[in-house]
CSV table of C-alpha atoms and ligand atoms in Angstrom, one decimal:
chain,number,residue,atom,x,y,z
A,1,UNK,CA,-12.5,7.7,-1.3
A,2,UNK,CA,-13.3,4.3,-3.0
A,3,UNK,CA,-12.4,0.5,-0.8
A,4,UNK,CA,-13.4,-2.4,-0.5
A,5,UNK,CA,-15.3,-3.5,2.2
A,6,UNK,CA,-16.5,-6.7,3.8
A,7,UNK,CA,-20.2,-7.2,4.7
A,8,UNK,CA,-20.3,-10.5,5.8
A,9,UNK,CA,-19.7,-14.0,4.7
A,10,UNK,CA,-20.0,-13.7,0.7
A,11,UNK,CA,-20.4,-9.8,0.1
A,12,UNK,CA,-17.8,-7.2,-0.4
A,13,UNK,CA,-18.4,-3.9,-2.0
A,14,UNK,CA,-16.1,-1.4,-3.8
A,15,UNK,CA,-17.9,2.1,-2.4
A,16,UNK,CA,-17.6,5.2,-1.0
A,17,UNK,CA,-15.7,5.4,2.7
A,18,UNK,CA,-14.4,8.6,4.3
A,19,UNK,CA,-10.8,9.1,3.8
A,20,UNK,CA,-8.6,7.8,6.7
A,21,UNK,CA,-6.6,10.3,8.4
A,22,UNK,CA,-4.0,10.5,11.3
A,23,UNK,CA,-5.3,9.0,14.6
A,24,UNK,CA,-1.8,8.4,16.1
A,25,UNK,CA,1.4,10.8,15.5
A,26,UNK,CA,3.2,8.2,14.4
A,27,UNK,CA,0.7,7.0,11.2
A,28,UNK,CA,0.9,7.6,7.7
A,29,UNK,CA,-1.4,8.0,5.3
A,30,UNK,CA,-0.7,6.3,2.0
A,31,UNK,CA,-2.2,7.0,-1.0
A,32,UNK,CA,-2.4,3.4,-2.7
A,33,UNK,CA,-0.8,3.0,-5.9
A,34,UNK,CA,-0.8,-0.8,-6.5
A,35,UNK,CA,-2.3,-3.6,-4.6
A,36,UNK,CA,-3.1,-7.0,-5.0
A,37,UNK,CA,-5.1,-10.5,-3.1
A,38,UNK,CA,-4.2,-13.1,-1.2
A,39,UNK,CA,-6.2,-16.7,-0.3
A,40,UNK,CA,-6.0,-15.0,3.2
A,41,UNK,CA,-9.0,-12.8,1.7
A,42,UNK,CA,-10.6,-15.3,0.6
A,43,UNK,CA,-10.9,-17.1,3.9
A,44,UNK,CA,-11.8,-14.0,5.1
A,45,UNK,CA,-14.3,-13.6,2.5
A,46,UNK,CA,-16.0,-17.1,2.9
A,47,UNK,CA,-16.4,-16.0,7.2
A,48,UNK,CA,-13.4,-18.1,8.1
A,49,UNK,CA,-11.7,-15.6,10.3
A,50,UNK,CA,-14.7,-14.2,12.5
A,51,UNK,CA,-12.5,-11.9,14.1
A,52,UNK,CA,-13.0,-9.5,10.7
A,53,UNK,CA,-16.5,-8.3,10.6
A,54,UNK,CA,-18.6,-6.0,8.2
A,55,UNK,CA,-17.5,-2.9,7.3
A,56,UNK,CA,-13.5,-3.5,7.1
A,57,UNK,CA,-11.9,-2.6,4.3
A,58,UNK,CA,-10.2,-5.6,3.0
A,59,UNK,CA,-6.3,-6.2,2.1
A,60,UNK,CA,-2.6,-6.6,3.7
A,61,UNK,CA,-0.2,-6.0,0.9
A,62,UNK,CA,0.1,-2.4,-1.2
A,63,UNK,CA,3.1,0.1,-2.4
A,64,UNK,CA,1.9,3.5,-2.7
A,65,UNK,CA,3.1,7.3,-2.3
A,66,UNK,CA,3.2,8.6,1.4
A,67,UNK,CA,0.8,11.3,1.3
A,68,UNK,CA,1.0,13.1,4.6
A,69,UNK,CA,2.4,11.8,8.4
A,70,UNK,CA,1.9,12.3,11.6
A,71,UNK,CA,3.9,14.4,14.1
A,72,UNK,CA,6.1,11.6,15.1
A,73,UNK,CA,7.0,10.4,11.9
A,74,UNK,CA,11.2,10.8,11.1
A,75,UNK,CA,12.2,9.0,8.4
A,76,UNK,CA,9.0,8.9,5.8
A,77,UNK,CA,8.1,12.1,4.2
A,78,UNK,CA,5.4,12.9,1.9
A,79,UNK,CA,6.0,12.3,-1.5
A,80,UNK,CA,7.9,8.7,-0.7
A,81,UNK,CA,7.2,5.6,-2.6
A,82,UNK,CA,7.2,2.9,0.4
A,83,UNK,CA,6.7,-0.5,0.1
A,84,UNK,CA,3.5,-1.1,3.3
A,85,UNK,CA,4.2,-4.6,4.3
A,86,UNK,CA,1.6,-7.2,5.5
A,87,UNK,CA,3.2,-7.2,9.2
A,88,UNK,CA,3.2,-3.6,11.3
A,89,UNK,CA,6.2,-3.3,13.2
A,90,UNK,CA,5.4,-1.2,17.2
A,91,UNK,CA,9.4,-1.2,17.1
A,92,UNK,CA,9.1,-0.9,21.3
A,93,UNK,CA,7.5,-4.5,22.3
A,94,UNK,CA,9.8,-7.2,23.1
A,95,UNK,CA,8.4,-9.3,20.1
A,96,UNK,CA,9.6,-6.5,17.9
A,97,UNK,CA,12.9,-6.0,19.6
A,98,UNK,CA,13.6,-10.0,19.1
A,99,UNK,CA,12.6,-9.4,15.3
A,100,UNK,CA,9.5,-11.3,15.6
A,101,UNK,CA,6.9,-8.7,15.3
A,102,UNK,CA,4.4,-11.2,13.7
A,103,UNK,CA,3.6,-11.5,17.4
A,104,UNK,CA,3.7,-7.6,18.4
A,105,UNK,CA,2.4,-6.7,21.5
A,106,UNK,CA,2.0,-2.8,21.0
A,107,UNK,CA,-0.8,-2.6,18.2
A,108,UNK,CA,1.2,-4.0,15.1
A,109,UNK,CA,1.5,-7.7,13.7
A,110,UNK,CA,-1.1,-8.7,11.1
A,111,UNK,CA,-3.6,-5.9,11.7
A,112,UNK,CA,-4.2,-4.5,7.8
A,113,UNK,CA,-7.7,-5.7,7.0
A,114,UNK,CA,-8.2,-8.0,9.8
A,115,UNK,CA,-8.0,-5.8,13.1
A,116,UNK,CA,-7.9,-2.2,10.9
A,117,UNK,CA,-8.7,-1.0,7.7
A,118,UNK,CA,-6.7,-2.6,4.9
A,119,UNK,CA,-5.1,-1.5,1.7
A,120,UNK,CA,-7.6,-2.5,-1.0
A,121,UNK,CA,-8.7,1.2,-1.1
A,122,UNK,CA,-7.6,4.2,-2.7
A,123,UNK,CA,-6.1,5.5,0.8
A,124,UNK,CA,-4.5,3.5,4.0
A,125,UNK,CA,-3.7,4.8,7.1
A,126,UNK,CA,-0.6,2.8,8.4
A,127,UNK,CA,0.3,2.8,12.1
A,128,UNK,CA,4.0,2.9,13.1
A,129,UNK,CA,4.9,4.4,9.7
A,130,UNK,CA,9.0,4.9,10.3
A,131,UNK,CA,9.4,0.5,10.9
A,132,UNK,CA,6.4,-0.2,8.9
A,133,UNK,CA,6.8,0.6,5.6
A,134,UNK,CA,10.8,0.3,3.1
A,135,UNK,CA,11.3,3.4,1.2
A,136,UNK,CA,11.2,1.9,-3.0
A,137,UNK,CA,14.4,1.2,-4.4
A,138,UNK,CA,15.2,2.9,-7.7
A,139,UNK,CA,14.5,1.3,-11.0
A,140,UNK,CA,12.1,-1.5,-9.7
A,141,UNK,CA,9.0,-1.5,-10.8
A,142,UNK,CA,5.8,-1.0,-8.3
A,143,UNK,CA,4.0,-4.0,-8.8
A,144,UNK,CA,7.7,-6.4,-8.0
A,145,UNK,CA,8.0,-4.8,-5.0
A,146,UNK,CA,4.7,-5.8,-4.3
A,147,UNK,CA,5.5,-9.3,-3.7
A,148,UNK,CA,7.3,-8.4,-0.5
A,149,UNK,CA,4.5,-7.6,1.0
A,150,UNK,CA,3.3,-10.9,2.0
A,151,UNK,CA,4.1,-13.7,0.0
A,152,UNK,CA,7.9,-13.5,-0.6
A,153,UNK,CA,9.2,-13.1,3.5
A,154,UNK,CA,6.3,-15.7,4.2
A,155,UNK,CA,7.7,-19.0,1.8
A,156,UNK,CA,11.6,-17.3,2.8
A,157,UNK,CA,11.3,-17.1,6.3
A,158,UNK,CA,8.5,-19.5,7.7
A,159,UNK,CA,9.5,-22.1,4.9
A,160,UNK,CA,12.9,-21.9,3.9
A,161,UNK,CA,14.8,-20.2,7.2
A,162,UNK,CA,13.1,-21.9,9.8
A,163,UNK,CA,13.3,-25.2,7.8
A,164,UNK,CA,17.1,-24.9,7.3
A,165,UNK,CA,17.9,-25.3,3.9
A,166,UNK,CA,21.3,-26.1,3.1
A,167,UNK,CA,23.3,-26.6,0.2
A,168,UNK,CA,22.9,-30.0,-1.4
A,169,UNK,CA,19.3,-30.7,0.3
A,170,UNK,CA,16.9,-32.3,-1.3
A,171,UNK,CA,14.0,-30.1,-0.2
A,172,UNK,CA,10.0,-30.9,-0.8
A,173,UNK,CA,7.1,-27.9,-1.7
A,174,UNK,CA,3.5,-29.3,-0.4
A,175,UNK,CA,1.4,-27.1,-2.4
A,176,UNK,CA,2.4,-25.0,-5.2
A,177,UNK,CA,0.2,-21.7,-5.0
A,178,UNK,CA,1.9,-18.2,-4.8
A,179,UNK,CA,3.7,-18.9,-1.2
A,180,UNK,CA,5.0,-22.4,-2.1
A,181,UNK,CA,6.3,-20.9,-5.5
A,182,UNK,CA,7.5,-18.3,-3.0
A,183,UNK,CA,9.5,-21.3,-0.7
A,184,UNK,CA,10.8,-22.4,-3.9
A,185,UNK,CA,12.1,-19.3,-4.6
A,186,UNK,CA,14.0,-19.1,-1.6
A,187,UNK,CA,14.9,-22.5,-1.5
A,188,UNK,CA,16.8,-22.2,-4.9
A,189,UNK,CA,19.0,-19.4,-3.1
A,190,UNK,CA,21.0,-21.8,-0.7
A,191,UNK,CA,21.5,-24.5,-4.0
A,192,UNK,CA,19.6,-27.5,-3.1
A,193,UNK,CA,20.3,-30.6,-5.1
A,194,UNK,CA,16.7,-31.2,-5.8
A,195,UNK,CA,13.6,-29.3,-4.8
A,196,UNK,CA,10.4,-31.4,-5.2
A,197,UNK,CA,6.8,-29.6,-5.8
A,198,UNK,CA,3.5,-31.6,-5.3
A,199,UNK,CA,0.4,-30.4,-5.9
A,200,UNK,CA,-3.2,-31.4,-6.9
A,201,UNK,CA,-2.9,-28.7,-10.2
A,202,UNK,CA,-1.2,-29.1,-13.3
A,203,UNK,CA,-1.4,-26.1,-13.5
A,204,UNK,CA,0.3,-25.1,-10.3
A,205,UNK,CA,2.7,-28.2,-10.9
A,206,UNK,CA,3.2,-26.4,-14.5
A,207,UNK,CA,4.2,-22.8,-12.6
A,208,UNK,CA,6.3,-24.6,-10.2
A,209,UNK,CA,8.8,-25.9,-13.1
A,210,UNK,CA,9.1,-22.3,-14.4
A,211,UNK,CA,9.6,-21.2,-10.4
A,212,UNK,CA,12.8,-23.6,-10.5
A,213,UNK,CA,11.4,-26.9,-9.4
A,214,UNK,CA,13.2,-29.7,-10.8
A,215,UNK,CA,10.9,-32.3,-10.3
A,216,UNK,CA,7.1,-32.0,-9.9
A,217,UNK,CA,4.3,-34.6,-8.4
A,218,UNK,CA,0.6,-35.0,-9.0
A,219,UNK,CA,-0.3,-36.6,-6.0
A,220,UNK,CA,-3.5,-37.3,-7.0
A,221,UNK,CA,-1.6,-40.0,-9.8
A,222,UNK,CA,1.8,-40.1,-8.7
A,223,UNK,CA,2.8,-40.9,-5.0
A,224,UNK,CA,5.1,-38.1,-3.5
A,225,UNK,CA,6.3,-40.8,-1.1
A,226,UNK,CA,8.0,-43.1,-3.6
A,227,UNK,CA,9.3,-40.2,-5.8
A,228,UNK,CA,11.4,-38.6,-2.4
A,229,UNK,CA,12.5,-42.1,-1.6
A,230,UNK,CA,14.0,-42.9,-5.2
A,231,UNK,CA,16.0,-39.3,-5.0
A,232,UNK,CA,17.1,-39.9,-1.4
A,233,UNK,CA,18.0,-43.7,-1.6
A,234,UNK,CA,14.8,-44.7,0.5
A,235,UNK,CA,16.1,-41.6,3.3
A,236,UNK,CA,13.3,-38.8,2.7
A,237,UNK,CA,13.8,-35.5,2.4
A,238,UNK,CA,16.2,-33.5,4.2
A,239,UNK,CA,13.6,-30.6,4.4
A,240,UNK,CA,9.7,-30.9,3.9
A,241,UNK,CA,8.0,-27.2,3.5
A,242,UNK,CA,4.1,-27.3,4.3
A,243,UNK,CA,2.9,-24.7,2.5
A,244,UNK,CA,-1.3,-25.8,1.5
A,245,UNK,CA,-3.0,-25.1,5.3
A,246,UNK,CA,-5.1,-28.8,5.6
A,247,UNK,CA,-4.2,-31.7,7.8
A,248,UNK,CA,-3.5,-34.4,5.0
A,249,UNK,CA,-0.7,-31.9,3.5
A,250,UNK,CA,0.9,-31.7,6.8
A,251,UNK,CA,0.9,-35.2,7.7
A,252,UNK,CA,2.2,-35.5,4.3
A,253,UNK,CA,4.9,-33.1,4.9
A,254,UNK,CA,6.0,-35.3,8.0
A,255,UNK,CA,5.9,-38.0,6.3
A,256,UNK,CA,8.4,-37.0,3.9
A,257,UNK,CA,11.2,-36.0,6.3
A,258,UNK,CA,14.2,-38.3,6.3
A,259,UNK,CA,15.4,-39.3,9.9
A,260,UNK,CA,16.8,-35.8,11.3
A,261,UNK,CA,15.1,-34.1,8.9
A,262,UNK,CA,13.2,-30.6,9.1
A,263,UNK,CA,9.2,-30.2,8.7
A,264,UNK,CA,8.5,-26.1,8.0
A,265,UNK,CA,4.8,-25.3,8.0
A,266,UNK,CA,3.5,-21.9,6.2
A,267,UNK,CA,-0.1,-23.5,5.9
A,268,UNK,CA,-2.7,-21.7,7.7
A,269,UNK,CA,-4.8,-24.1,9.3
A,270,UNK,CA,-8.3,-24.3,10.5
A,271,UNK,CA,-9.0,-28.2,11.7
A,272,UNK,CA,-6.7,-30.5,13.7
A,273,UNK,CA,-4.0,-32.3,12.2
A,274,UNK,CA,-2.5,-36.0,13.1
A,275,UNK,CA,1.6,-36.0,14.4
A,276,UNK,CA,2.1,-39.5,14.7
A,277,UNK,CA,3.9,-39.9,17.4
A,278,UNK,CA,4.3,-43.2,17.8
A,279,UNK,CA,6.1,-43.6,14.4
A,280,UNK,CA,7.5,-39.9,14.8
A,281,UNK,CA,9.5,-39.7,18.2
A,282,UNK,CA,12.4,-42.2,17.1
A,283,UNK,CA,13.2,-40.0,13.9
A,284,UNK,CA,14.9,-37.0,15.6
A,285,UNK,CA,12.5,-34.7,13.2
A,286,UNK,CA,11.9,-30.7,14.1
A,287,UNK,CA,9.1,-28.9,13.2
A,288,UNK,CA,8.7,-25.7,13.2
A,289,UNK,CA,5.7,-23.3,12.8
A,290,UNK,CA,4.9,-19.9,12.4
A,291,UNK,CA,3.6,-16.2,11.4
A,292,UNK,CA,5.7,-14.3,8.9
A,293,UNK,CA,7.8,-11.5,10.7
A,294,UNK,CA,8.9,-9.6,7.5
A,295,UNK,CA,12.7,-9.3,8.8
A,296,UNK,CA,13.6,-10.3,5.7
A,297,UNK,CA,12.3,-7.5,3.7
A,298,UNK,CA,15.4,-5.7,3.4
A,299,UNK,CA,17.5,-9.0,2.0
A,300,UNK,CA,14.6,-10.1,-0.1
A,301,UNK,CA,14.3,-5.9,-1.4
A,302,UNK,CA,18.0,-6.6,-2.8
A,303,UNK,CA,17.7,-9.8,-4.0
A,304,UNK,CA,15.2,-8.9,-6.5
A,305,UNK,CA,16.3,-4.7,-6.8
A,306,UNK,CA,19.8,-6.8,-7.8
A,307,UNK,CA,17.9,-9.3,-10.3
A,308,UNK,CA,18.7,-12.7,-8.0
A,309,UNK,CA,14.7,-12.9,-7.8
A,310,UNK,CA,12.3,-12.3,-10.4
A,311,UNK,CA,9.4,-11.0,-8.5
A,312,UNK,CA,7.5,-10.0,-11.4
A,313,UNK,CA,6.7,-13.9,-12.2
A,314,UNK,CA,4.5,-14.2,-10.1
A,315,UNK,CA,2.2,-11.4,-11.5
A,316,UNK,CA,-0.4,-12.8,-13.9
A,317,UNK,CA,-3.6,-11.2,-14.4
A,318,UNK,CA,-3.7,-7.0,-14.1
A,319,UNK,CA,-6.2,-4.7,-13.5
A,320,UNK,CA,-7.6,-1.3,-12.3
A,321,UNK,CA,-8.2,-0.3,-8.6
A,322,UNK,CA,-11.8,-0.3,-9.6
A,323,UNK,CA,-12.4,-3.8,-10.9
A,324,UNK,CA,-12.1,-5.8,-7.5
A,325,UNK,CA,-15.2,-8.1,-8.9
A,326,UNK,CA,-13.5,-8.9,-11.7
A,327,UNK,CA,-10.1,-9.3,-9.8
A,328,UNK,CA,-11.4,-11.7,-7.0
A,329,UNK,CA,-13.1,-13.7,-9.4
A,330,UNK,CA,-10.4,-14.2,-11.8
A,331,UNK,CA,-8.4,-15.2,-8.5
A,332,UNK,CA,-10.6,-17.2,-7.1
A,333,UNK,CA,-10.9,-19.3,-9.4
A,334,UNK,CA,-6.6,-19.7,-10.3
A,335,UNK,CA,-7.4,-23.8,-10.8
A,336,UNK,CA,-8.9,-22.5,-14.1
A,337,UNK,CA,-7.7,-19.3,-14.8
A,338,UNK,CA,-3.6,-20.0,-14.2
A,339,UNK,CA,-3.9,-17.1,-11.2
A,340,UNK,CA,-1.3,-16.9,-9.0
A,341,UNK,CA,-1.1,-13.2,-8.1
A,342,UNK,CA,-3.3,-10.4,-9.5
A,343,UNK,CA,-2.4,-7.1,-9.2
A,344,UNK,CA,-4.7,-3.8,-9.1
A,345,UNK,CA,-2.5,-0.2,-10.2
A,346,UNK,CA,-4.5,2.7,-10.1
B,401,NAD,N1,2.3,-18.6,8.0
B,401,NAD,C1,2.1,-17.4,7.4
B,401,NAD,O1,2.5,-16.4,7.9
B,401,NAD,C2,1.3,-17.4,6.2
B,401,NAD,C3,1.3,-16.2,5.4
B,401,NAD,C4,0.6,-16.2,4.2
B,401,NAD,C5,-0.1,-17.3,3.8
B,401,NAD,N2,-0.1,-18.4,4.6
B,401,NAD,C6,-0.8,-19.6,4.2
B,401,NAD,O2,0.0,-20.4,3.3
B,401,NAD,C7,-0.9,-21.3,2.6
B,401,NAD,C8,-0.6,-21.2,1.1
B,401,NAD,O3,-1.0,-19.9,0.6
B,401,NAD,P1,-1.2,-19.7,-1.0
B,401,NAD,O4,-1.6,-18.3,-1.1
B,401,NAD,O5,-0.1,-20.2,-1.8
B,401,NAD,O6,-2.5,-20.6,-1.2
B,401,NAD,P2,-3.2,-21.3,-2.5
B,401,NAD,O7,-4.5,-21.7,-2.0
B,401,NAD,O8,-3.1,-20.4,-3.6
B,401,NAD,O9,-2.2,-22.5,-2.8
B,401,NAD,C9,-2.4,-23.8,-2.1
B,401,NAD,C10,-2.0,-24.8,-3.1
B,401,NAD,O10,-2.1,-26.1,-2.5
B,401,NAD,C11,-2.6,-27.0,-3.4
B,401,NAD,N3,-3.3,-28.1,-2.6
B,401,NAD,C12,-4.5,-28.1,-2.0
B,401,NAD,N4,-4.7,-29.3,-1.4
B,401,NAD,C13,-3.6,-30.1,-1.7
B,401,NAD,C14,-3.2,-31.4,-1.4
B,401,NAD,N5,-4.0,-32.2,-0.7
B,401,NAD,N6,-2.0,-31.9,-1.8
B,401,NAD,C15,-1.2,-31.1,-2.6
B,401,NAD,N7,-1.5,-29.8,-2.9
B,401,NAD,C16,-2.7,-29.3,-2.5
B,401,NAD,C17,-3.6,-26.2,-4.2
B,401,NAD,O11,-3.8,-26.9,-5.5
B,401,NAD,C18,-2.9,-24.9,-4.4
B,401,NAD,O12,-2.1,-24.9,-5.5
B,401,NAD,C19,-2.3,-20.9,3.0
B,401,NAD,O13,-2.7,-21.8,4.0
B,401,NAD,C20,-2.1,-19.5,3.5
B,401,NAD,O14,-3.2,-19.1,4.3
B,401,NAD,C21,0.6,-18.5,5.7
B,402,ZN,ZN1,-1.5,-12.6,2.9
B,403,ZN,ZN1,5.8,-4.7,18.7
């Protein structure tokens, strides 16, 4: 079969592999039918995440057609369209039992294309099939169902559940790329009375609007400080979601949080960031961070199977399984191309 595979800092290659097959009785193998790219690649790519080295086969997110399973295997049978989320679930561990299998102790967590082979191929093997993977709904298309793999649970659950979001917040988006439009997303379900998106792009800032934001901040001209005060009468905002990955957002995010107020960070970071203390311990602020889990796939699958999210927004550019290059470029580079996500159907 065809995947693509990291070589290094720089170099990936769409090329020949041999085909995965069953290791464990409980595996599947999924033939993949449509997959797409996240920034995490492109960390990945650039040799931020050492832990990847050459010869993976990159990729977290697909939906594809179960083509055979191991012994073990009870409730996926080939021929299934599943849904292969971004988190594998070990079902046993006590992470997993809690609902946090982010943190998995029994071989699942974030393993596709960091720790194992990934879906950006024409095959995946995935571990722990029956708790890893959500049968397709009817009537949904491939490619919607696709944004639960990743980017969906990761603004609802890091961003919007652990931040609280209640009816009538006022709730600020650091960074509008695919998982703060995703926060917004989520946000909007508990009807907050204003949700604020800052970003560096227009463009971004321009997406956000159409995501549901009703008020957006450049804060390279406008300061996102002033703009939360005069909606909050000076107070901040009741939730701040971090959703960029760099310290200035995050201090930023802190710094936006009324008194009592809730600071959710998605961001992945890779340097230090600054909690100020010494202005922060009187304010009675919580701050939460975290892995996505994917529990809420099943809420999120029948929030958009019933139309109450419009997954399919946040598909802009489409190609074939075969044109990764072109794919990763057009990605890449979203400040100029509008990207948020691109999606690859065989
Ligand atoms: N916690 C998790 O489980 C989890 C899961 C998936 C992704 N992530 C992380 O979430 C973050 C966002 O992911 P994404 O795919 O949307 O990334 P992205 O790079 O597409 O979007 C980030 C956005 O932040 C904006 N930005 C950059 N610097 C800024 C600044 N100083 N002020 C305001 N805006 C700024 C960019 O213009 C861009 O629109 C990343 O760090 C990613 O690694 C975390
Ligand atoms: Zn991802
Ligand atoms: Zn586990």
């Amino acid at each position: 079969m065809r995947a693509l595979v990291y070589h290094g800092p720089g170099e990936k290659a769409w090329q020949d592999v041999p085909k995965p097959e069953i290791i464990a009785d409980t595996d599947a193998i999924v033939r993949v039918d449509t997959t797409t790219i996240c920034g995490t690649d492109l960390h990945i790519l650039k040799g931020d995440v050492p832990v990847v080295t050459d010869g993976r086969i990159l990729g977290h997110e697909a939906v594809g057609t179960v083509e055979s399973v191991g012994r073990g295997v009870k409730t996926v049978k080939p021929g299934d369209r599943v849904l292969v989320s971004c988190v594998t679930v070990c079902g046993t561990c006590r992470f997993c039992r809690e609902g946090h299998p982010g943190q998995c102790l029994g071989g699942g967590g974030w393993i596709f294309g960091y720790k194992i082979d990934g879906t950006q191929a024409e095959y995946v093997r995935v571990p722990f099939a029956d708790t890893s993977t959500y049968l397709m709904p009817d009537g949904v298309l491939d490619e919607d169902i696709l944004m639960l793999a990743d980017i969906l649970p990761t603004g609802y659950e890091v961003g919007v559940l652990n931040g609280g979001v209640r009816p009538g917040d006022v709730v600020a988006v650091v960074g509008s790329g695919p998982v703060g439009l995703s926060a917004i997303t989520g946000a909007l379900l508990f009807s907050p009375s204003h949700v604020v998106a800052i970003d560096l792009a227009d463009s971004r800032l321009e997406a956000a609007k159409q995501f549901g934001a009703d008020v957006t901040v450049n804060n390279l001209t406008e300061d996102p400080l002033e703009v939360i005060r005069s909606l909050t009468g000076g107070l901040g905002a009741d939730v701040a979601i971090e959703a960029v990955g760099a310290p200035a957002t995050f201090e930023l995010a802190v710094q936006l949080s009324r008194p009592g107020g809730r600071i959710a960070n998605i961001g992945v970071h890779g340097e230090p960031a600054t909690l100020h203390l010494e202005e922060q311990w009187i304010r009675n602020i919580t701050i939460t961070t975290g892995l996505v889990d994917a529990y809420s796939t099943p809420t999120l699958l029948r929030l958009v199977t019933s139309g109450l999210i419009d997954a399919g927004r946040f598909i802009t550019h489409r190609f074939a399984l075969d044109e990764f290059d072109e794919a990763y470029d057009v990605f890449a580079r979203a400040g100029e191309t509008g990207a948020l996500k691109v999606v690859l159907s065989r």
